[in-house]
CSV table of C-alpha atoms and ligand atoms in Angstrom, one decimal:
chain,number,residue,atom,x,y,z
V,1,MET,CA,14.8,-16.0,15.4
V,2,LEU,CA,12.6,-13.5,17.1
V,3,ASP,CA,15.0,-12.8,20.1
V,4,GLY,CA,13.6,-10.2,22.4
V,5,ARG,CA,10.7,-9.2,19.7
V,6,ARG,CA,7.7,-8.3,22.0
V,7,VAL,CA,4.5,-9.6,20.6
V,8,LEU,CA,1.1,-8.5,22.1
V,9,LEU,CA,-1.1,-11.5,21.7
V,10,ILE,CA,-4.9,-11.1,21.8
V,11,ILE,CA,-6.9,-13.8,22.1
V,12,ALA,CA,-10.6,-13.4,21.3
V,13,GLY,CA,-13.4,-15.9,21.9
V,14,GLY,CA,-13.4,-18.8,19.6
V,15,ILE,CA,-12.6,-22.4,19.4
V,16,ALA,CA,-9.4,-21.9,17.8
V,17,ALA,CA,-8.3,-20.2,20.8
V,18,TYR,CA,-6.8,-23.6,21.8
V,19,LYS,CA,-4.1,-23.0,19.0
V,20,SER,CA,-3.2,-19.9,20.6
V,21,LEU,CA,-1.6,-21.9,23.4
V,22,GLU,CA,0.7,-23.7,20.7
V,23,LEU,CA,1.4,-20.4,19.0
V,24,ILE,CA,2.6,-18.7,22.5
V,25,ARG,CA,4.9,-22.0,22.8
V,26,ARG,CA,6.4,-21.4,19.4
V,27,LEU,CA,7.0,-17.6,19.9
V,28,ARG,CA,8.6,-18.3,23.3
V,29,ASP,CA,10.7,-21.1,21.7
V,30,ARG,CA,11.7,-18.5,19.1
V,31,GLY,CA,12.9,-15.9,21.8
V,32,ALA,CA,9.8,-13.6,21.5
V,33,ARG,CA,8.3,-12.0,24.7
V,34,VAL,CA,4.7,-12.6,24.6
V,35,ARG,CA,2.2,-10.8,26.8
V,36,CYS,CA,-1.5,-11.9,26.3
V,37,VAL,CA,-4.8,-10.2,26.4
V,38,MET,CA,-7.9,-12.3,26.5
V,39,THR,CA,-11.3,-11.3,25.9
V,40,ARG,CA,-14.2,-12.4,28.2
V,41,ALA,CA,-15.4,-14.7,25.5
V,42,ALA,CA,-11.8,-16.3,25.3
V,43,HIS,CA,-12.1,-17.4,28.9
V,44,GLN,CA,-14.7,-19.8,27.8
V,45,PHE,CA,-12.4,-21.8,25.6
V,46,VAL,CA,-9.1,-21.4,27.3
V,47,THR,CA,-8.2,-20.7,30.7
V,48,PRO,CA,-6.1,-17.7,31.8
V,49,LEU,CA,-4.0,-19.9,33.9
V,50,ALA,CA,-2.8,-22.0,30.9
V,51,VAL,CA,-2.2,-18.9,28.8
V,52,ALA,CA,-0.1,-17.2,31.9
V,53,SER,CA,2.0,-20.7,32.5
V,54,LEU,CA,2.8,-20.7,28.7
V,55,SER,CA,3.5,-17.0,28.4
V,56,GLU,CA,5.3,-17.0,31.9
V,57,ASP,CA,3.4,-13.5,32.4
V,58,LYS,CA,0.3,-12.2,34.0
V,59,VAL,CA,-2.7,-12.5,31.7
V,60,TYR,CA,-4.9,-9.0,31.0
V,61,SER,CA,-8.7,-8.9,30.5
V,62,ASP,CA,-10.2,-6.5,32.3
V,63,LEU,CA,-10.5,-2.8,31.2
V,64,PHE,CA,-11.6,-1.6,34.8
V,65,SER,CA,-9.4,-3.6,36.8
V,66,LEU,CA,-7.7,-1.4,39.1
V,67,THR,CA,-4.7,-3.7,39.5
V,68,ASP,CA,-4.3,-4.1,35.7
V,69,GLU,CA,-4.6,-0.5,35.2
V,70,SER,CA,-2.2,0.4,37.8
V,71,GLU,CA,0.3,-2.4,36.9
V,72,MET,CA,0.1,-2.1,33.1
V,73,GLY,CA,-2.4,0.3,31.6
V,74,HIS,CA,-3.9,-0.3,28.2
V,75,ILE,CA,-1.8,2.4,26.5
V,76,ARG,CA,1.4,0.8,27.8
V,77,LEU,CA,0.1,-2.7,26.9
V,78,SER,CA,0.2,-1.8,23.2
V,79,ARG,CA,3.2,0.8,23.6
V,80,GLU,CA,5.5,-2.0,24.7
V,81,ALA,CA,5.1,-4.2,21.9
V,82,ASP,CA,6.6,-4.6,18.5
V,83,LEU,CA,3.6,-6.2,16.9
V,84,ILE,CA,0.3,-6.9,17.9
V,85,VAL,CA,-1.2,-10.3,16.9
V,86,VAL,CA,-4.8,-11.1,17.1
V,87,ALA,CA,-5.3,-14.9,16.9
V,88,PRO,CA,-8.2,-16.0,17.0
V,89,ALA,CA,-9.6,-12.9,15.4
V,90,THR,CA,-13.4,-13.4,15.6
V,91,ALA,CA,-16.0,-11.8,13.5
V,92,ASP,CA,-17.0,-9.9,16.4
V,93,LEU,CA,-13.7,-8.5,17.3
V,94,ILE,CA,-13.0,-7.8,13.7
V,95,ALA,CA,-16.1,-5.8,13.5
V,96,ARG,CA,-15.4,-3.7,16.6
V,97,MET,CA,-12.0,-3.1,15.2
V,98,ALA,CA,-13.4,-1.7,11.9
V,99,ALA,CA,-15.8,0.3,13.7
V,100,GLY,CA,-13.1,1.7,16.3
V,101,LEU,CA,-14.9,0.6,19.5
V,102,ALA,CA,-13.3,0.4,22.7
V,103,ASP,CA,-15.5,-1.6,24.7
V,104,ASP,CA,-13.2,-4.0,26.2
V,105,LEU,CA,-9.4,-4.2,27.1
V,106,ALA,CA,-8.8,-6.2,23.7
V,107,ALA,CA,-10.5,-3.5,21.7
V,108,THR,CA,-9.2,-0.5,23.8
V,109,ALA,CA,-5.4,-1.6,23.3
V,110,LEU,CA,-5.9,-2.0,19.6
V,111,LEU,CA,-7.5,1.4,19.3
V,112,ALA,CA,-5.1,2.9,21.4
V,113,SER,CA,-2.1,1.7,19.4
V,114,ASP,CA,-0.2,2.9,16.5
V,115,LYS,CA,1.7,-0.4,16.3
V,116,PRO,CA,1.4,-2.8,13.5
V,117,VAL,CA,-1.2,-5.3,14.0
V,118,MET,CA,-1.8,-8.8,12.4
V,119,ILE,CA,-4.9,-10.6,12.6
V,120,ALA,CA,-5.7,-14.5,12.2
V,121,PRO,CA,-9.3,-14.7,11.3
V,122,ALA,CA,-11.3,-17.7,12.7
V,123,MET,CA,-15.1,-18.0,12.1
V,124,ASN,CA,-17.9,-20.1,10.5
V,125,ALA,CA,-17.8,-20.1,6.8
V,126,GLN,CA,-21.2,-18.2,6.6
V,127,MET,CA,-20.0,-15.4,8.9
V,128,TRP,CA,-16.6,-15.2,6.7
V,129,ALA,CA,-18.8,-14.8,3.6
V,130,HIS,CA,-21.1,-12.2,5.0
V,131,PRO,CA,-20.7,-8.8,3.1
V,132,ALA,CA,-20.3,-7.2,6.6
V,133,THR,CA,-17.3,-9.2,7.5
V,134,GLU,CA,-15.9,-8.6,4.0
V,135,ALA,CA,-16.5,-4.7,4.4
V,136,ASN,CA,-14.8,-4.9,7.8
V,137,LEU,CA,-11.9,-6.8,6.6
V,138,ALA,CA,-11.7,-4.3,3.6
V,139,THR,CA,-11.5,-1.5,6.0
V,140,LEU,CA,-8.8,-3.0,8.4
V,141,ALA,CA,-6.7,-3.8,5.1
V,142,ARG,CA,-6.9,0.1,4.0
V,143,ARG,CA,-5.4,0.7,7.5
V,144,GLY,CA,-2.5,-1.6,6.8
V,145,ILE,CA,-3.8,-4.3,9.2
V,146,LEU,CA,-2.0,-7.7,8.1
V,147,ARG,CA,-3.8,-10.8,7.7
V,148,VAL,CA,-2.7,-14.4,7.9
V,149,GLY,CA,-5.5,-16.9,6.8
V,150,PRO,CA,-8.1,-18.3,7.4
V,151,GLY,CA,-7.8,-21.6,5.5
V,152,ALA,CA,-10.4,-23.9,4.2
V,153,GLY,CA,-11.6,-27.2,5.8
V,154,LEU,CA,-14.0,-28.6,8.4
V,155,LEU,CA,-15.1,-26.0,10.9
V,156,ALA,CA,-15.8,-26.4,14.5
V,157,CYS,CA,-19.5,-25.9,13.5
V,158,GLY,CA,-19.6,-28.9,11.5
V,159,GLU,CA,-19.6,-27.2,8.2
V,160,VAL,CA,-16.8,-27.2,5.8
V,161,GLY,CA,-15.4,-23.9,4.1
V,162,LEU,CA,-13.4,-20.9,4.6
V,163,GLY,CA,-13.0,-19.8,8.1
V,164,ARG,CA,-10.5,-22.0,9.8
V,165,MET,CA,-7.7,-20.1,11.8
V,166,ALA,CA,-4.3,-20.7,10.1
V,167,GLU,CA,-2.2,-23.2,11.9
V,168,PRO,CA,0.3,-21.8,14.6
V,169,ALA,CA,3.1,-22.7,12.3
V,170,GLU,CA,1.9,-20.3,9.6
V,171,ILE,CA,1.0,-17.6,11.9
V,172,LEU,CA,4.6,-17.9,13.3
V,173,ALA,CA,6.1,-17.7,9.8
V,174,ALA,CA,4.1,-14.6,9.2
V,175,ILE,CA,5.3,-13.0,12.2
V,176,GLU,CA,8.8,-13.9,11.4
V,177,ALA,CA,8.4,-12.6,7.5
V,178,PHE,CA,7.1,-9.3,9.2
V,179,PHE,CA,10.0,-8.8,11.3
V,180,VAL,CA,12.5,-9.3,8.4
V,181,ALA,CA,10.7,-7.3,6.0
V,182,ASP,CA,11.0,-3.3,5.4
V,183,HIS,CA,7.9,-1.7,6.4
V,184,ARG,CA,8.9,2.0,6.2
V,185,LEU,CA,5.8,3.1,4.2
V,186,ALA,CA,3.4,0.7,6.1
V,187,GLY,CA,0.1,2.7,6.6
V,188,ARG,CA,0.8,5.0,3.9
V,189,ARG,CA,-1.2,5.0,0.4
V,190,ALA,CA,0.5,5.6,-2.9
V,191,LEU,CA,-0.6,6.5,-6.3
V,192,VAL,CA,1.7,6.0,-9.5
V,193,THR,CA,0.9,6.5,-13.2
V,194,SER,CA,2.7,4.3,-15.8
V,195,GLY,CA,3.1,3.7,-19.4
V,196,PRO,CA,1.7,5.5,-22.2
V,197,THR,CA,-1.8,6.9,-23.1
V,198,ARG,CA,-3.7,6.2,-26.3
V,199,GLU,CA,-5.7,9.0,-28.0
V,200,PRO,CA,-8.2,7.4,-30.6
V,201,ILE,CA,-8.3,8.8,-34.0
V,202,ASP,CA,-10.9,6.4,-34.9
V,203,PRO,CA,-12.0,2.9,-33.7
V,204,VAL,CA,-8.8,1.3,-35.1
V,205,ARG,CA,-6.2,4.0,-34.7
V,206,TYR,CA,-4.4,6.1,-32.2
V,207,LEU,CA,-1.9,8.5,-31.1
V,208,SER,CA,0.6,7.2,-28.5
V,209,ASN,CA,4.3,7.3,-27.6
V,210,TYR,CA,7.1,4.8,-26.9
V,211,SER,CA,6.6,4.4,-23.0
V,212,SER,CA,7.0,0.6,-22.0
V,213,GLY,CA,5.7,1.4,-18.4
V,214,LYS,CA,9.2,-0.3,-17.2
V,215,GLN,CA,9.7,2.8,-15.0
V,216,GLY,CA,6.3,3.5,-13.6
V,217,HIS,CA,5.8,-0.2,-12.8
V,218,ALA,CA,9.1,-0.4,-11.1
V,219,ILE,CA,8.4,2.5,-8.8
V,220,ALA,CA,4.9,1.1,-7.8
V,221,ALA,CA,6.7,-2.2,-7.0
V,222,ALA,CA,9.4,-0.4,-4.7
V,223,LEU,CA,6.6,1.6,-2.9
V,224,ALA,CA,4.6,-1.6,-2.3
V,225,ALA,CA,7.5,-3.4,-1.0
V,226,LEU,CA,8.0,-0.8,1.6
V,227,GLY,CA,4.6,-1.5,2.8
V,228,ALA,CA,2.7,1.5,1.0
V,229,GLU,CA,-1.0,0.5,-0.3
V,230,THR,CA,-0.2,1.5,-3.9
V,231,VAL,CA,-2.8,1.9,-6.7
V,232,LEU,CA,-1.0,1.7,-10.3
V,233,VAL,CA,-2.9,3.6,-12.8
V,234,SER,CA,-1.4,2.4,-16.1
V,235,GLY,CA,-2.0,2.8,-19.9
V,236,PRO,CA,-1.5,-0.1,-22.1
V,237,THR,CA,1.9,-2.0,-21.5
V,238,GLN,CA,3.3,-5.5,-21.5
V,239,GLU,CA,4.6,-5.1,-17.9
V,240,ARG,CA,3.2,-7.6,-15.2
V,241,THR,CA,1.3,-6.2,-12.3
V,242,PRO,CA,3.9,-6.0,-9.5
V,243,PRO,CA,2.9,-8.1,-6.4
V,244,GLY,CA,0.5,-6.3,-3.8
V,245,VAL,CA,-0.2,-3.7,-6.2
V,246,CYS,CA,-3.7,-2.7,-7.1
V,247,LEU,CA,-3.7,-1.9,-11.1
V,248,VAL,CA,-6.3,0.4,-12.6
V,249,ALA,CA,-5.9,-0.1,-16.5
V,250,VAL,CA,-6.8,2.9,-18.7
V,251,GLU,CA,-6.3,4.1,-22.1
V,252,SER,CA,-6.8,8.0,-22.8
V,253,ALA,CA,-5.4,10.6,-20.9
V,254,ARG,CA,-9.0,11.7,-19.7
V,255,GLU,CA,-9.3,8.2,-18.1
V,256,MET,CA,-6.1,8.4,-16.7
V,257,LEU,CA,-7.1,11.5,-14.6
V,258,ALA,CA,-10.3,10.1,-13.6
V,259,ALA,CA,-8.7,6.8,-12.2
V,260,CYS,CA,-6.2,9.3,-10.5
V,261,GLU,CA,-8.9,11.4,-8.9
V,262,ALA,CA,-10.9,8.4,-7.7
V,263,ALA,CA,-7.6,6.8,-6.2
V,264,LEU,CA,-7.5,10.1,-3.9
V,265,PRO,CA,-6.8,10.5,-0.8
V,266,VAL,CA,-3.1,9.4,-1.1
V,267,ASP,CA,-0.1,10.4,1.0
V,268,VAL,CA,2.2,10.5,-2.3
V,269,ALA,CA,1.6,10.4,-6.0
V,270,VAL,CA,4.4,9.7,-8.4
V,271,MET,CA,3.4,10.6,-12.3
V,272,ALA,CA,5.9,8.6,-14.5
V,273,ALA,CA,3.3,7.9,-17.3
V,274,ALA,CA,3.9,9.5,-20.7
V,275,VAL,CA,0.6,11.3,-21.0
V,276,ALA,CA,-0.3,12.6,-24.6
V,277,ASP,CA,-0.2,16.3,-24.4
V,278,TRP,CA,-3.1,16.4,-27.1
V,279,ARG,CA,-5.8,14.3,-28.2
V,280,VAL,CA,-7.7,14.3,-31.6
V,281,GLU,CA,-10.6,16.6,-31.4
V,282,GLY,CA,-13.7,14.6,-32.5
V,283,ALA,CA,-12.5,11.1,-32.9
V,284,ALA,CA,-14.1,9.5,-35.8
V,285,ALA,CA,-16.9,6.9,-34.7
V,286,GLN,CA,-16.1,4.9,-37.8
V,287,LYS,CA,-13.1,3.8,-39.5
V,288,LEU,CA,-11.8,6.5,-41.6
V,289,LYS,CA,-11.4,5.6,-45.3
V,290,LYS,CA,-9.2,6.5,-48.2
V,291,ASN,CA,-11.7,8.5,-50.3
V,292,GLY,CA,-9.6,9.9,-53.1
V,293,GLU,CA,-10.0,13.5,-51.5
V,294,GLY,CA,-6.5,13.4,-49.7
V,295,ALA,CA,-5.2,12.6,-46.2
V,296,PRO,CA,-7.6,13.5,-43.4
V,297,VAL,CA,-6.7,16.6,-41.3
V,298,LEU,CA,-6.6,15.9,-37.7
V,299,ARG,CA,-7.1,18.8,-35.4
V,300,LEU,CA,-5.5,18.3,-31.9
V,301,VAL,CA,-7.0,19.8,-28.6
V,302,GLU,CA,-4.7,19.8,-25.4
V,303,ASN,CA,-5.2,17.1,-22.6
V,304,PRO,CA,-5.8,17.9,-19.1
V,305,ASP,CA,-2.7,17.9,-17.3
V,306,ILE,CA,-2.9,15.1,-14.7
V,307,LEU,CA,0.0,16.0,-12.6
V,308,ALA,CA,-0.8,19.8,-12.3
V,309,THR,CA,-4.5,19.0,-11.5
V,310,ILE,CA,-3.3,16.5,-8.7
V,311,ALA,CA,-0.6,18.9,-7.4
V,312,ARG,CA,-3.3,21.6,-7.3
V,313,ARG,CA,-5.9,19.9,-5.4
V,314,ARG,CA,-7.3,21.9,-2.3
V,315,ASN,CA,-8.2,19.6,0.3
V,316,ASP,CA,-6.8,16.3,-0.6
V,317,ARG,CA,-3.5,17.4,-2.2
V,318,PRO,CA,-1.2,14.3,-1.5
V,319,ALA,CA,1.7,15.3,0.9
V,320,LEU,CA,4.3,14.7,-1.8
V,321,VAL,CA,3.8,15.1,-5.5
V,322,VAL,CA,6.6,13.8,-7.7
V,323,GLY,CA,6.3,14.6,-11.3
V,324,PHE,CA,8.9,13.2,-14.2
V,325,ALA,CA,10.2,15.5,-17.1
V,326,ALA,CA,11.1,13.6,-20.3
V,327,GLU,CA,13.4,15.9,-22.1
V,328,THR,CA,15.5,16.1,-25.4
V,329,GLU,CA,17.4,19.4,-24.6
V,330,ASN,CA,17.9,21.8,-21.6
V,331,ILE,CA,16.9,19.1,-19.4
V,332,ILE,CA,17.6,20.8,-15.9
V,333,ALA,CA,16.1,24.3,-16.8
V,334,ASN,CA,13.0,22.4,-18.5
V,335,ALA,CA,12.5,20.5,-15.5
V,336,ARG,CA,12.7,23.5,-13.1
V,337,ALA,CA,10.0,25.3,-15.3
V,338,LYS,CA,7.7,22.2,-15.2
V,339,ARG,CA,8.1,21.9,-11.3
V,340,ALA,CA,7.2,25.6,-11.2
V,341,LYS,CA,4.4,25.2,-13.7
V,342,LYS,CA,2.8,22.0,-12.3
V,343,GLY,CA,3.1,22.8,-8.8
V,344,CYS,CA,4.7,19.5,-7.8
V,345,ASP,CA,7.3,19.1,-5.0
V,346,TRP,CA,10.0,16.9,-6.9
V,347,VAL,CA,10.9,16.4,-10.7
V,348,LEU,CA,12.7,13.5,-11.8
V,349,ALA,CA,14.0,14.7,-15.0
V,350,ASN,CA,15.4,12.1,-17.9
V,351,ASP,CA,16.8,12.5,-21.1
V,352,VAL,CA,14.6,10.6,-23.8
V,353,SER,CA,16.7,11.7,-26.7
V,354,PRO,CA,16.8,8.8,-29.5
V,355,GLY,CA,19.9,6.6,-28.5
V,356,THR,CA,19.4,7.1,-24.7
V,357,GLY,CA,17.3,4.0,-24.5
V,358,THR,CA,15.3,5.9,-21.8
V,359,PHE,CA,11.9,4.9,-23.5
V,360,GLY,CA,11.3,1.3,-23.6
V,361,GLY,CA,15.0,0.4,-22.3
V,362,ASP,CA,15.9,-0.9,-18.8
V,363,ARG,CA,18.4,1.9,-17.7
V,364,ASN,CA,17.7,5.5,-16.8
V,365,THR,CA,19.9,8.5,-15.7
V,366,ILE,CA,17.9,10.8,-13.1
V,367,HIS,CA,18.2,14.3,-12.1
V,368,LEU,CA,16.3,15.0,-9.0
V,369,VAL,CA,15.1,18.7,-9.0
V,370,ASP,CA,13.5,19.9,-5.7
V,371,ALA,CA,13.2,23.3,-3.9
V,372,ASP,CA,17.0,22.9,-2.7
V,373,GLY,CA,18.4,22.4,-6.1
V,374,VAL,CA,19.4,19.5,-8.4
V,375,GLU,CA,20.9,15.9,-7.5
V,376,ASP,CA,22.2,14.0,-10.3
V,377,TRP,CA,22.0,10.3,-9.9
V,378,PRO,CA,24.3,8.1,-11.9
V,379,VAL,CA,22.9,5.7,-14.6
V,380,MET,CA,21.0,2.9,-13.1
V,381,THR,CA,18.5,0.2,-14.0
V,382,LYS,CA,15.0,1.2,-13.7
V,383,THR,CA,14.4,-0.9,-10.4
V,384,GLU,CA,17.4,0.9,-8.9
V,385,VAL,CA,16.0,4.3,-9.9
V,386,ALA,CA,12.6,2.9,-8.3
V,387,ARG,CA,14.3,1.8,-5.2
V,388,ARG,CA,16.0,5.0,-4.7
V,389,LEU,CA,13.1,7.1,-5.0
V,390,ALA,CA,11.1,4.7,-2.9
V,391,ASP,CA,13.9,5.3,0.1
V,392,ARG,CA,13.7,9.1,-0.6
V,393,ILE,CA,10.1,9.1,-0.3
V,394,ALA,CA,10.2,7.0,3.0
V,395,ALA,CA,12.6,9.4,4.7
V,396,ARG,CA,10.2,12.2,3.6
V,397,LEU,CA,6.9,10.5,4.9
V,398,PRO,CA,8.0,8.3,7.8
V,399,SER,CA,5.9,5.0,8.6
V,400,ARG,CA,2.5,5.7,10.6
V,401,ILE,CA,3.6,2.4,12.3
V,402,HIS,CA,6.2,2.9,15.2
B,1,PMT,O1,7.8,3.8,-19.6
B,1,PMT,P1,9.3,3.7,-20.0
B,1,PMT,O2,9.6,3.1,-21.2
B,1,PMT,O3,9.9,2.8,-18.6
B,1,PMT,O4,9.8,5.0,-19.9
B,1,PMT,C1,10.0,6.0,-18.6
B,1,PMT,C2,9.4,7.1,-19.1
B,1,PMT,C3,10.6,8.0,-19.8
B,1,PMT,C4,8.2,7.4,-19.7
B,1,PMT,C5,9.6,8.3,-17.7
B,1,PMT,O5,10.8,7.8,-17.1
B,1,PMT,C6,9.2,9.7,-17.8
B,1,PMT,O6,10.0,10.4,-17.9
B,1,PMT,N1,8.0,9.9,-17.6
B,1,PMT,C7,7.2,11.0,-18.0
B,1,PMT,C8,6.9,11.3,-19.6
B,1,PMT,C9,6.3,12.5,-19.8
B,1,PMT,O7,5.2,12.7,-20.3
B,1,PMT,O8,7.0,13.6,-19.5
B,1,PMT,P2,6.5,15.2,-19.7
B,1,PMT,O9,7.7,15.9,-19.6
B,1,PMT,O10,5.7,15.3,-21.2
B,1,PMT,O11,5.6,15.5,-18.7
B,1,PMT,C10,5.9,16.0,-17.5
B,1,PMT,C11,5.2,15.3,-16.1
B,1,PMT,O12,3.9,15.7,-16.5
B,1,PMT,C12,5.1,13.9,-16.1
B,1,PMT,O13,5.1,13.6,-14.8
B,1,PMT,C13,3.8,13.4,-16.9
B,1,PMT,O14,3.3,12.2,-16.1
B,1,PMT,C14,2.8,14.6,-16.4
B,1,PMT,N2,1.8,15.1,-17.4
B,1,PMT,C15,2.2,15.3,-18.9
B,1,PMT,C16,1.1,15.8,-19.5
B,1,PMT,C17,-0.1,15.7,-19.2
B,1,PMT,N3,-1.4,15.7,-19.9
B,1,PMT,N4,-0.4,15.2,-17.9
B,1,PMT,C18,0.4,14.9,-17.0
B,1,PMT,O15,0.0,14.5,-15.8
């Protein structure tokens, strides 16, 4: 049920506007309060009278109407909504949203809002496939705008293809799913590193470690589940990419650093990868052979420190930088020293001594070290560690959506 939920429905000018009448009816049946804004073009497809009758409220259309402005300014229109739904979202309105225009009441209400927005695109298949529309949709996705549809089928223009607005039942289901989900990190960007790095010795051999990627992947999943747009930079692992997470697969520490820098700016960075501290200087271009002159001597050189590099960025340092400390002795003292040396905000220290099962296993025991001191977490599954960390991050970085 949507009891008392306030939905601001923006109806743009497309043939699919007739489906919005059914959407209003269904929303009202589920107990939602629906207030409608129609663009001028929408008036060509459905009448304000029909929209007003179904929503049992006045319909808002005119940015410069003295009555509209005095009764319900565009700021109040969006402020008094829990969710703004744009259905149909035409190519034109999507472009105006992406560009941040405020040239009518619908666009102005969207621009003047910090509320969550869901769009149900509807347009001709060519318009849908156009690179301009693709770029506009990517911009909206980066801003955390939710999307439902479109579907494929026979379009009003007679063509068959993608662009048909989602059915009212589907849009309603997406709205209901939105209201039960946890969106504490909506509008935030997160970067997570995971897994080991591999440092080549020659084309067939490498230096690496026992990290499985379980902990880093679980953290990416937990942040994405709270609505953060999450980039996961991972070394080679068997772990599946969590839903909704953008994976950047890398091998060496230097590749991992480049991928992390390319993902900036982000609001939070969590560095759970077990990055090789050293790499082989001048890895061989051909496979090393036993040539009777004894074992080859490998000279190691230090890898860049990814955590320290990200934590010391000048203009685009994430608001919160979280590192891990994998220790086998003096866990807290070493974690404190790492926090100071690398310049991160929090360090999650874990004991990786043989027998603990931290590397590769399903459980972990964390000591969170921050400026205030140390918090000891009980032994938990890596999923629980990830959820607890995501909760802490959400408390530190409240959602941009109110
Ligand atoms: O992958 P799993 O099997 O699930 O195991 C999880 C884990 C044990 C790998 C994880 O919980 C963990 O502790 N990750 C950090 C491992 C590590 O490299 O720790 P460190 O103490 O050597 O490094 C400290 C911090 O600096 C880490 O955040 C690390 O990502 C970072 N670092 C280290 C070296 C380097 N060159 N660049 C870095 O960014």
